[in-house]
C-alpha atoms as a printed R data frame, in Angstrom:
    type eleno elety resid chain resno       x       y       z
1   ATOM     1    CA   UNK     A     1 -21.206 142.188  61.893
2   ATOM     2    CA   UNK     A     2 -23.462 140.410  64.580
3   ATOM     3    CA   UNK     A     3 -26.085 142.920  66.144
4   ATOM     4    CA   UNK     A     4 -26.618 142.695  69.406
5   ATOM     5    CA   UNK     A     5 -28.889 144.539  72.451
6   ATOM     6    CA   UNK     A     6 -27.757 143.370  76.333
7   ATOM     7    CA   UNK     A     7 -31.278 143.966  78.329
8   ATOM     8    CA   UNK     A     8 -29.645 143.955  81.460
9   ATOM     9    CA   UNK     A     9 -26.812 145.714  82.264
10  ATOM    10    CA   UNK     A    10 -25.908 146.938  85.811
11  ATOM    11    CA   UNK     A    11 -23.892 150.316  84.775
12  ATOM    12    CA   UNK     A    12 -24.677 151.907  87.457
13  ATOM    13    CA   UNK     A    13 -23.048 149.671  89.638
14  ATOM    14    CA   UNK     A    14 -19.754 150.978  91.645
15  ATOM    15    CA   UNK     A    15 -17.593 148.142  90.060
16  ATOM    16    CA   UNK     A    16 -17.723 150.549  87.238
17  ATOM    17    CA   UNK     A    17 -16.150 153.527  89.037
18  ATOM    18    CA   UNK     A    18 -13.299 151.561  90.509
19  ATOM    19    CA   UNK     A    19 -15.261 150.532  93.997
20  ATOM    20    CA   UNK     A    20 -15.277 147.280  95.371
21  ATOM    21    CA   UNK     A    21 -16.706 146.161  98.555
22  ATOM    22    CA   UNK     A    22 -16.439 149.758 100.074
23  ATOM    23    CA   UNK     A    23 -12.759 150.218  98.778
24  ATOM    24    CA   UNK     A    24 -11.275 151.791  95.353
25  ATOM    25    CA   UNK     A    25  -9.021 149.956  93.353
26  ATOM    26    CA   UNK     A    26  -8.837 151.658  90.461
27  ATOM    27    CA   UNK     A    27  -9.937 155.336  88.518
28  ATOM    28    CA   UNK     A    28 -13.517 154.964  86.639
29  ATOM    29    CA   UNK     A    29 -13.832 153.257  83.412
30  ATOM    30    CA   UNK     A    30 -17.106 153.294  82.336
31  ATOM    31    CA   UNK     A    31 -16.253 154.987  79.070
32  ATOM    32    CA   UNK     A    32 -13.924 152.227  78.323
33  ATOM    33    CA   UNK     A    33 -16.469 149.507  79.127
34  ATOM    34    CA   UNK     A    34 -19.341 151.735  76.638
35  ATOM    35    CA   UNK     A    35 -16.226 152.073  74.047
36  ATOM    36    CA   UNK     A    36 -15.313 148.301  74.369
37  ATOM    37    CA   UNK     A    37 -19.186 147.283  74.214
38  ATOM    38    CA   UNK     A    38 -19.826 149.423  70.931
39  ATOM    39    CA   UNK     A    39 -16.776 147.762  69.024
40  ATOM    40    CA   UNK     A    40 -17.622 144.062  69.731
41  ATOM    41    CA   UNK     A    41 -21.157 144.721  67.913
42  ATOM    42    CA   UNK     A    42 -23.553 146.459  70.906
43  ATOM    43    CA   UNK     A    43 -26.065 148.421  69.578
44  ATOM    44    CA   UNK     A    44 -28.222 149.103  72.227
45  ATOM    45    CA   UNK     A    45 -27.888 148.546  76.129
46  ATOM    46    CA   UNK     A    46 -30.802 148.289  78.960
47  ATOM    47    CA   UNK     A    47 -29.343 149.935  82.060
48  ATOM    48    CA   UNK     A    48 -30.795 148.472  84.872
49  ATOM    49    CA   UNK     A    49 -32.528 150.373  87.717
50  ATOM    50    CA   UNK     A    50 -33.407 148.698  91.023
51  ATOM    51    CA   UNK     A    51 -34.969 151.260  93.469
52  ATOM    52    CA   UNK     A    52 -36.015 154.757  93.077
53  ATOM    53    CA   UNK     A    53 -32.090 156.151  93.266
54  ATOM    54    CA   UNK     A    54 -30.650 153.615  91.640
55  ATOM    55    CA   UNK     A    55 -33.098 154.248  88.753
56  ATOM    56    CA   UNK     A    56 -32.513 157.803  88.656
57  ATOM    57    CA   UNK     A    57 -29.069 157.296  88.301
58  ATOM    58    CA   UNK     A    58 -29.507 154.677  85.411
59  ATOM    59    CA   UNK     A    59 -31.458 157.848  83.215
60  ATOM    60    CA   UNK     A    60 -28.829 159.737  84.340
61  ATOM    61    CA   UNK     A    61 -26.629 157.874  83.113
62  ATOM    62    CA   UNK     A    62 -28.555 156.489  79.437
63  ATOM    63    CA   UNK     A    63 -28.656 160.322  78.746
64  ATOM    64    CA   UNK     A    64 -25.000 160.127  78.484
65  ATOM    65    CA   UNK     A    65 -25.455 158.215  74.786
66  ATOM    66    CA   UNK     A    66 -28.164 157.682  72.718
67  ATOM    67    CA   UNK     A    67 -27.550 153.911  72.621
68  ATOM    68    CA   UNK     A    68 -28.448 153.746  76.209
69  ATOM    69    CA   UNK     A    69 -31.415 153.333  78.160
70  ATOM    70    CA   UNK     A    70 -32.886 152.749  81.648
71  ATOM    71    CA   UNK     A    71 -35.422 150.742  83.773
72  ATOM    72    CA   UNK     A    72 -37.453 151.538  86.326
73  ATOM    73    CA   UNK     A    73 -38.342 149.740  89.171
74  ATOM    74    CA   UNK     A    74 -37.996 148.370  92.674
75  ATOM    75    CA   UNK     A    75 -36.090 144.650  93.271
76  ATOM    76    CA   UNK     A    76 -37.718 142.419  95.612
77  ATOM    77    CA   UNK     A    77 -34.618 142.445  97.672
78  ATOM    78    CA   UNK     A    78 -35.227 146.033  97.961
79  ATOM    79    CA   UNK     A    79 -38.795 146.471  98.651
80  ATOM    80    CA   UNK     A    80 -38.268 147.622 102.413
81  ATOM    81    CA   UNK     A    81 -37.562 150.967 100.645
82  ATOM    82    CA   UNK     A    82 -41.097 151.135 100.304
83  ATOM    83    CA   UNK     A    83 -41.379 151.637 104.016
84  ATOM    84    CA   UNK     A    84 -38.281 152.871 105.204
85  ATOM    85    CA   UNK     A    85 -37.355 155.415 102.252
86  ATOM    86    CA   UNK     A    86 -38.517 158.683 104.116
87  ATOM    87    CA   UNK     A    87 -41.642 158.496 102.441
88  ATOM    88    CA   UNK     A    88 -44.969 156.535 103.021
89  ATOM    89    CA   UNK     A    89 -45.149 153.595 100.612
90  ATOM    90    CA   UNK     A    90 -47.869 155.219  97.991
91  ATOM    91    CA   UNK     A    91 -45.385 158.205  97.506
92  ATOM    92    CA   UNK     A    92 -42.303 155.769  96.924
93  ATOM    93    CA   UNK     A    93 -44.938 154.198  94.736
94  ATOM    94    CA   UNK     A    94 -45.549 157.292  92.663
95  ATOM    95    CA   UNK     A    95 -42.572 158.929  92.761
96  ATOM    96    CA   UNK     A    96 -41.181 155.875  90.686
97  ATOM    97    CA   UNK     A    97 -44.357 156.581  87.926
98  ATOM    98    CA   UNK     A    98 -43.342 160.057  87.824
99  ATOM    99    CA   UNK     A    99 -39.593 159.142  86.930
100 ATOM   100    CA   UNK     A   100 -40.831 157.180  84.064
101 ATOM   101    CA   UNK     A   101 -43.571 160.041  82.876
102 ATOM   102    CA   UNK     A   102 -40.850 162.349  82.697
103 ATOM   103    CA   UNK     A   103 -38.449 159.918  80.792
104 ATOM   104    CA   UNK     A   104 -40.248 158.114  78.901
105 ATOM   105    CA   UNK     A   105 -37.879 158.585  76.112
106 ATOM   106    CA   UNK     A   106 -35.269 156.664  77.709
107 ATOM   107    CA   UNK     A   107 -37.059 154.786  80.279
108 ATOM   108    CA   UNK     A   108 -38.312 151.209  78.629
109 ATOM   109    CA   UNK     A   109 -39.111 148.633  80.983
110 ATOM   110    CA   UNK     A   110 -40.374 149.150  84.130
111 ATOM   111    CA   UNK     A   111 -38.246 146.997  86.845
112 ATOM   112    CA   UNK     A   112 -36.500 145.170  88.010
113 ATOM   113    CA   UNK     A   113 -39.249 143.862  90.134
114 ATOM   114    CA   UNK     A   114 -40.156 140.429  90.707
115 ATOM   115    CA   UNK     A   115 -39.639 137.896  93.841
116 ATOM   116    CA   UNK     A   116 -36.508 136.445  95.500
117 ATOM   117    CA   UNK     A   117 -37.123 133.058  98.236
118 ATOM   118    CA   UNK     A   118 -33.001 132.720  98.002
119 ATOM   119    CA   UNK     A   119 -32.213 135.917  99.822
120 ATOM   120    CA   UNK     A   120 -35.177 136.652 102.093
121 ATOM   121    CA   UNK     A   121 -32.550 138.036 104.724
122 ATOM   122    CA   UNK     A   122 -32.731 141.248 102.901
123 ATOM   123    CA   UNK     A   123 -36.805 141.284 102.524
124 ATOM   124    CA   UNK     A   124 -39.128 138.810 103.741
125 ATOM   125    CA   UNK     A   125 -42.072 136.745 101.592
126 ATOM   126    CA   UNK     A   126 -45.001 138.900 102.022
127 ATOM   127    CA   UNK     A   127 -43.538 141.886 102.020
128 ATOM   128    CA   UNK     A   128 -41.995 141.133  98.326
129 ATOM   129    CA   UNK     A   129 -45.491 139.704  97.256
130 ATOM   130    CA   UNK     A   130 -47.256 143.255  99.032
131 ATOM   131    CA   UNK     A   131 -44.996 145.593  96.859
132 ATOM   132    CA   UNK     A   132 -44.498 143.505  93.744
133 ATOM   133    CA   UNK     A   133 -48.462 143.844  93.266
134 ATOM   134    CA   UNK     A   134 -48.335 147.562  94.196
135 ATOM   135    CA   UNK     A   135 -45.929 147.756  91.278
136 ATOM   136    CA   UNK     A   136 -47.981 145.582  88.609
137 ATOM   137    CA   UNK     A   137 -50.926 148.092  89.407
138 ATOM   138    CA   UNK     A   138 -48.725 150.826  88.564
139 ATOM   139    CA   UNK     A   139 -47.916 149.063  85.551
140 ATOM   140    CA   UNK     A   140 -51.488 149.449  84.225
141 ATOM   141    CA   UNK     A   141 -51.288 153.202  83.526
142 ATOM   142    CA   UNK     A   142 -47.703 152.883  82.390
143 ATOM   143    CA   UNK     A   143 -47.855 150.432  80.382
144 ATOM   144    CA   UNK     A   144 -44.330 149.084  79.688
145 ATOM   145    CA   UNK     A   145 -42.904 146.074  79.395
146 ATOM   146    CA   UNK     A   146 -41.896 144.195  82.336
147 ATOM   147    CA   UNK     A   147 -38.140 143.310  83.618
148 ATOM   148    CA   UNK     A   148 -38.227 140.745  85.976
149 ATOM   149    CA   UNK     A   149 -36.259 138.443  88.933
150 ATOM   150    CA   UNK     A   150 -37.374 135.040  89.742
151 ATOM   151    CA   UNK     A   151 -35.576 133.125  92.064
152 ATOM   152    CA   UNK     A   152 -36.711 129.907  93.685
153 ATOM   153    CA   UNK     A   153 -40.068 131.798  93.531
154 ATOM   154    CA   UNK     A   154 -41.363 130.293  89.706
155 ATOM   155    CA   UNK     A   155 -45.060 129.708  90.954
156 ATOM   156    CA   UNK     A   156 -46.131 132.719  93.460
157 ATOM   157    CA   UNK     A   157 -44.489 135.467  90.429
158 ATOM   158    CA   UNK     A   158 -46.623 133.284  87.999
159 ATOM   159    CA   UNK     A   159 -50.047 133.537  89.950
160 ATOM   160    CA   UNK     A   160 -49.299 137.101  90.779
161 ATOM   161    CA   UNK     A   161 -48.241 137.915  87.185
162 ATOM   162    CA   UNK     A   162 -51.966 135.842  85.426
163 ATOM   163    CA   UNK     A   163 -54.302 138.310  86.091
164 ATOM   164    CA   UNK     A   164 -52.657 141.206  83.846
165 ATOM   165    CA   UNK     A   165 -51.809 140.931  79.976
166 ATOM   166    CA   UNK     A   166 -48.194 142.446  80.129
167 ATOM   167    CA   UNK     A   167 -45.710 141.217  77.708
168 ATOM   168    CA   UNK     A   168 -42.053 141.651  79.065
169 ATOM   169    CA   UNK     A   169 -39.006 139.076  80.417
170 ATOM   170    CA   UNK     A   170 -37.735 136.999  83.494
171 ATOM   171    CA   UNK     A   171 -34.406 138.296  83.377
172 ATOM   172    CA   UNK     A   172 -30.970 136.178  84.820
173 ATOM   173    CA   UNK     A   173 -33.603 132.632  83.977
174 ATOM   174    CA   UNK     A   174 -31.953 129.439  85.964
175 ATOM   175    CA   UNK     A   175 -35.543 127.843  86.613
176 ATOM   176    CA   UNK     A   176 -36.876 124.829  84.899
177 ATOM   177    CA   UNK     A   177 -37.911 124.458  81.613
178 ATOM   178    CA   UNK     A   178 -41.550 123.545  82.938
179 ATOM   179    CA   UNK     A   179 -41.329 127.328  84.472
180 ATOM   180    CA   UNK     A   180 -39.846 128.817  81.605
181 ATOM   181    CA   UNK     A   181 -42.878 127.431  79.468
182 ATOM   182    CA   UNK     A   182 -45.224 128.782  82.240
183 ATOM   183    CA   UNK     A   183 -43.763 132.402  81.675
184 ATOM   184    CA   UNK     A   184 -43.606 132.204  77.940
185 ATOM   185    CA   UNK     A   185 -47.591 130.943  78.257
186 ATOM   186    CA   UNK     A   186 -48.244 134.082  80.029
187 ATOM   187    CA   UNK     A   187 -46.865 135.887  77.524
188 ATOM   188    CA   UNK     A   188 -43.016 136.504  78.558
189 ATOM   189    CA   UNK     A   189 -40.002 136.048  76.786
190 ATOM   190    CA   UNK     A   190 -36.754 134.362  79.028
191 ATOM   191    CA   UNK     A   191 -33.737 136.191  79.636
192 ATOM   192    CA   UNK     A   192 -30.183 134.056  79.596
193 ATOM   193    CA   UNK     A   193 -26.709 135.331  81.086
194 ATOM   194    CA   UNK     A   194 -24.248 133.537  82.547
195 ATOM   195    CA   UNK     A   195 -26.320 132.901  85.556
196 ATOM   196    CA   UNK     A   196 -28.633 131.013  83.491
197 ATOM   197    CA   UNK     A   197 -25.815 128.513  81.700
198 ATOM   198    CA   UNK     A   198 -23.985 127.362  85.072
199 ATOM   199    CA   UNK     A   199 -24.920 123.537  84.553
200 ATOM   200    CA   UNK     A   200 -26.084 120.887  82.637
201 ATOM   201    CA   UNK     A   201 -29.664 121.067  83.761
202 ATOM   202    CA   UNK     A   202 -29.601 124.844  82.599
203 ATOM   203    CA   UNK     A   203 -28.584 124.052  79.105
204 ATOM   204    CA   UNK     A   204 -30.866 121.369  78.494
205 ATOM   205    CA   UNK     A   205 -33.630 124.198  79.563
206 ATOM   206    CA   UNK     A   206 -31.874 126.589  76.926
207 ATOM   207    CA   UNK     A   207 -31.593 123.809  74.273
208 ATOM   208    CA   UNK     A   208 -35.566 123.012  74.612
209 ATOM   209    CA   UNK     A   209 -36.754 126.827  74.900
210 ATOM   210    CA   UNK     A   210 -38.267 128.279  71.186
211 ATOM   211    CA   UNK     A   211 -35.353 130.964  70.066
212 ATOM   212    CA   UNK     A   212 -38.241 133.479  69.343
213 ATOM   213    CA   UNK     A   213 -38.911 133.065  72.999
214 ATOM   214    CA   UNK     A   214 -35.507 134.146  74.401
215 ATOM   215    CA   UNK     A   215 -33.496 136.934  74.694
216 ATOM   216    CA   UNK     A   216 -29.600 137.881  75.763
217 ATOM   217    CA   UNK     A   217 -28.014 139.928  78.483
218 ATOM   218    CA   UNK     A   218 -24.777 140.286  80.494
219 ATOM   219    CA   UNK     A   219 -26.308 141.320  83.896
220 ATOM   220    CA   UNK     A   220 -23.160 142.829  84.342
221 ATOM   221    CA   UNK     A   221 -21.022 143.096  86.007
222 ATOM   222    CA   UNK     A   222 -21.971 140.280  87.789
223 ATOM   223    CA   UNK     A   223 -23.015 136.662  85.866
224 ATOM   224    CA   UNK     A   224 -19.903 136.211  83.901
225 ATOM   225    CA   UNK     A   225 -19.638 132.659  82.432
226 ATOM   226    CA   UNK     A   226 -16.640 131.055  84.434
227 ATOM   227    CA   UNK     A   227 -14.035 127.953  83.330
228 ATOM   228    CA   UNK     A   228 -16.181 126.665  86.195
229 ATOM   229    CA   UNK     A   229 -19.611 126.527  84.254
230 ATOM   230    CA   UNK     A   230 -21.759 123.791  81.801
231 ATOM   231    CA   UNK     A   231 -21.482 126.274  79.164
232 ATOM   232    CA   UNK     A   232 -17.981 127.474  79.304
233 ATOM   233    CA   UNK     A   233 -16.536 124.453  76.790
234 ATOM   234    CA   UNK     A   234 -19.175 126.052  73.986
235 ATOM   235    CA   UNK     A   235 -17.241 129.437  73.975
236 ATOM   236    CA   UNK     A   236 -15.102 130.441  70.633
237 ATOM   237    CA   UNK     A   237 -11.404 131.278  71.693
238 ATOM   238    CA   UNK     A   238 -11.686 134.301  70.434
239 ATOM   239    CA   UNK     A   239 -14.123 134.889  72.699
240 ATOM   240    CA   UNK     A   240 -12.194 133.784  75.564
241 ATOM   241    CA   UNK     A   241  -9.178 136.180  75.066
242 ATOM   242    CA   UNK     A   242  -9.790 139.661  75.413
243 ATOM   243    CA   UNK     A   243  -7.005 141.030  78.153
244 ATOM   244    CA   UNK     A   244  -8.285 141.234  81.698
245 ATOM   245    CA   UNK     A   245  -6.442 142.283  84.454
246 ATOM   246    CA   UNK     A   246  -6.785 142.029  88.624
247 ATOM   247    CA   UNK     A   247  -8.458 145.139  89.845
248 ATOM   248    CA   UNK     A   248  -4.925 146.210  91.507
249 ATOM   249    CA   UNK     A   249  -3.173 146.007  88.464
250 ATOM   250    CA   UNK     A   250  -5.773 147.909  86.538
251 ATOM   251    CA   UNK     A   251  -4.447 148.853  83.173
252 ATOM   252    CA   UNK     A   252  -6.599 151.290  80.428
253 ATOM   253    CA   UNK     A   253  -8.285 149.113  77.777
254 ATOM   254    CA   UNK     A   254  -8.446 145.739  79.741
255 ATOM   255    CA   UNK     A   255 -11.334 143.620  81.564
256 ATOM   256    CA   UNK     A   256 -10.601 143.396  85.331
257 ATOM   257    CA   UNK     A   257 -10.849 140.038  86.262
258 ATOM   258    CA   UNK     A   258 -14.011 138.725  87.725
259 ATOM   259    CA   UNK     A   259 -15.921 141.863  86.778
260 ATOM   260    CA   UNK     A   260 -18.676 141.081  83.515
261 ATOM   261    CA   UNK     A   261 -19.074 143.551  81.045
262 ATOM   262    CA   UNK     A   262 -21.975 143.635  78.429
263 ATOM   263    CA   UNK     A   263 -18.933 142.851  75.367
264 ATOM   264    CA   UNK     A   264 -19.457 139.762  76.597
265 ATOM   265    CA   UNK     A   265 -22.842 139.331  75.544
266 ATOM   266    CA   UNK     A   266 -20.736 137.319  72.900
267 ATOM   267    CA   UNK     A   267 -19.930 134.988  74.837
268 ATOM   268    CA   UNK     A   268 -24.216 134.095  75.894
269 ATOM   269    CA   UNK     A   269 -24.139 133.493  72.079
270 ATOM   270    CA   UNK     A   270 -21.707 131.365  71.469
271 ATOM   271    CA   UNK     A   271 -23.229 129.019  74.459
272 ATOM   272    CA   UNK     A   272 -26.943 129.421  73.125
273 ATOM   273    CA   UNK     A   273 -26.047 128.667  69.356
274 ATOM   274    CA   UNK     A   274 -23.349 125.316  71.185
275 ATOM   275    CA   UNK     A   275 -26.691 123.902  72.568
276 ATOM   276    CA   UNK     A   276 -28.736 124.457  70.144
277 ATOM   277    CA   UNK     A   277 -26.284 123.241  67.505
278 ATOM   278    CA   UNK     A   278 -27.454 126.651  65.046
279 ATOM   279    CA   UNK     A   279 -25.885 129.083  63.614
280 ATOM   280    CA   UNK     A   280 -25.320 131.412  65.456
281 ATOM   281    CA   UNK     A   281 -25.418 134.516  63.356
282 ATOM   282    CA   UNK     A   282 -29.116 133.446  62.594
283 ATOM   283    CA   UNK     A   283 -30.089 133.164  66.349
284 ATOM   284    CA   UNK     A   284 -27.962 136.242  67.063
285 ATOM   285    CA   UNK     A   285 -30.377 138.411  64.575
286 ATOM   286    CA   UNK     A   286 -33.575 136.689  65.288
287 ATOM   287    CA   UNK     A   287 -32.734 137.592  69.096
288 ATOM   288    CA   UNK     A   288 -31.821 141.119  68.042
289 ATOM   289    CA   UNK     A   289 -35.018 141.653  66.159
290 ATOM   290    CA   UNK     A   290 -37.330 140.046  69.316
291 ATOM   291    CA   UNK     A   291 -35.734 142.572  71.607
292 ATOM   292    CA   UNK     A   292 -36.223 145.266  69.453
293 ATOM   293    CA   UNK     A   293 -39.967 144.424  68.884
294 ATOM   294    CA   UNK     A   294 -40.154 144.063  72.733
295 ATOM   295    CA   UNK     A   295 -38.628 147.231  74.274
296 ATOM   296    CA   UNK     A   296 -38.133 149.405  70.983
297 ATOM   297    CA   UNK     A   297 -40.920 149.506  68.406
């Protein structure tokens, strides 16, 4: 059976407990979505933490199962948490080192943190550049891999990033494959969802990227790959037919429509091995091994 590890995976996320956009549709499911992720091959899942609560909350919830585990960070979109949390900005700061000292058995990748030009309505330029280096300098004395978000932003994470030696990945990748290369050089691996196989321009970036340079993820429950998308036609049908069901009409043991889930991590495969033209039980395994290398040896 094919092995695989989702490094990005948004459990924490109210989707999960029946919420959407303020309202509640249906009772929580998250067991179903762990139970459905451990049958279709999961070994391992990344829960992803984007601010000091939310990160909490992802250790809170990877203690749950011993084939889950957290991240520990501050998203650029969410750096004005630095200033607004309550707490000055070097106590935000080191509250967020002290979560991962005191979990460092679950806790491995500090993140998400990185830069975001598309959505500077929720945090301007500078002040993503200010707290994204405050972080990095954390990352000295913790020392853990990084989990990053680039987007439209390639060049300024780049510069900031060259001064350290961290190893870690750009998570959600839809940049070029001249900015992919520029990452890998600096000694990070690229992370591919759905997100990052939308068009034809993102494929030919996956087809020309070294396998032993890339890695798979869900970013769930968001980045689901759509009828819509470039990479959609390279999915196996049996990939394409697990039940899902409208949020109203929520039924036990279904996907609800237009929510992702990290079982279909499967589906990344199938569009990375299409491009590629491999096999994709080999690139499933060498992936597998990477990202155990990365965030588990």
């Amino acid at each position: 059976m094919r092995r695989f590890i989702d490094i990005g995976a948004n459990l924490t996320d109210g989707m999960y407990q029946g919420m959407y956009n303020g309202s509640k549709k249906h009772d929580a499911d998250i067991g179903g979505v762990l139970k459905r992720s451990w049958e279709g091959g999961l070994s391992k899942m990344i829960i992803t933490g984007g601010s000091l609560e939310e990160s909490q909350r992802a250790i809170d919830l990877a203690r749950t199962d011993d084939k889950l585990y957290a991240t520990v960070g501050c998203h650029p979109t969410r750096c004005l948490e630095f200033e607004n949390s309550g707490c000055s900005p070097e106590e935000y700061l080191a509250n967020l080192g002290s979560l991962v000292n005191a979990n460092r058995d679950k806790v491995v990748a500090f993140g998400e943190c990185g830069l975001d030009y598309d959505r500077l309505q929720f945090c301007p330029k500078e002040t993503q550049k200010k707290y994204l280096q405050l972080q990095l300098t954390l990352n000295e004395s913790l020392d853990l891999p990084l989990f990053l978000h680039c987007r439209n932003a390639a060049a300024d994470l780049q510069n900031l990033l060259a001064p350290y030696s961290f190893k870690g990945v750009v998570h959600s990748f839809d940049g070029t494959v001249e900015e992919a290369r520029k990452f890998i050089d600096l000694g990070y691996f690229i992370g591919v969802n759905g997100c990052s196989l939308k068009t034809p321009a993102n494929l030919e970036t996956v087809k020309q990227l070294p396998i032993e340079k890339l890695l798979m993820e869900t970013d769930s429950p968001w980045c689901e790959i759509r009828p819509t998308h470039a990479g959609y036609r390279f999915l196996q049908e049996e990939n394409k037919s697990i039940p899902a069901v409208k949020k109203e009409k929520f039924k036990e043991g279904c996907l609800v429509k237009g929510r992702n889930e990290p079982v279909n991590i499967r589906q990344v495969l199938d569009v990375i091995a299409g491009v590629k033209s491999e096999s994709a039980d080999k690139i499933c395994e060498r992936i597998f091994q990477t990202t155990n290398e990365l965030f588990f040896s």
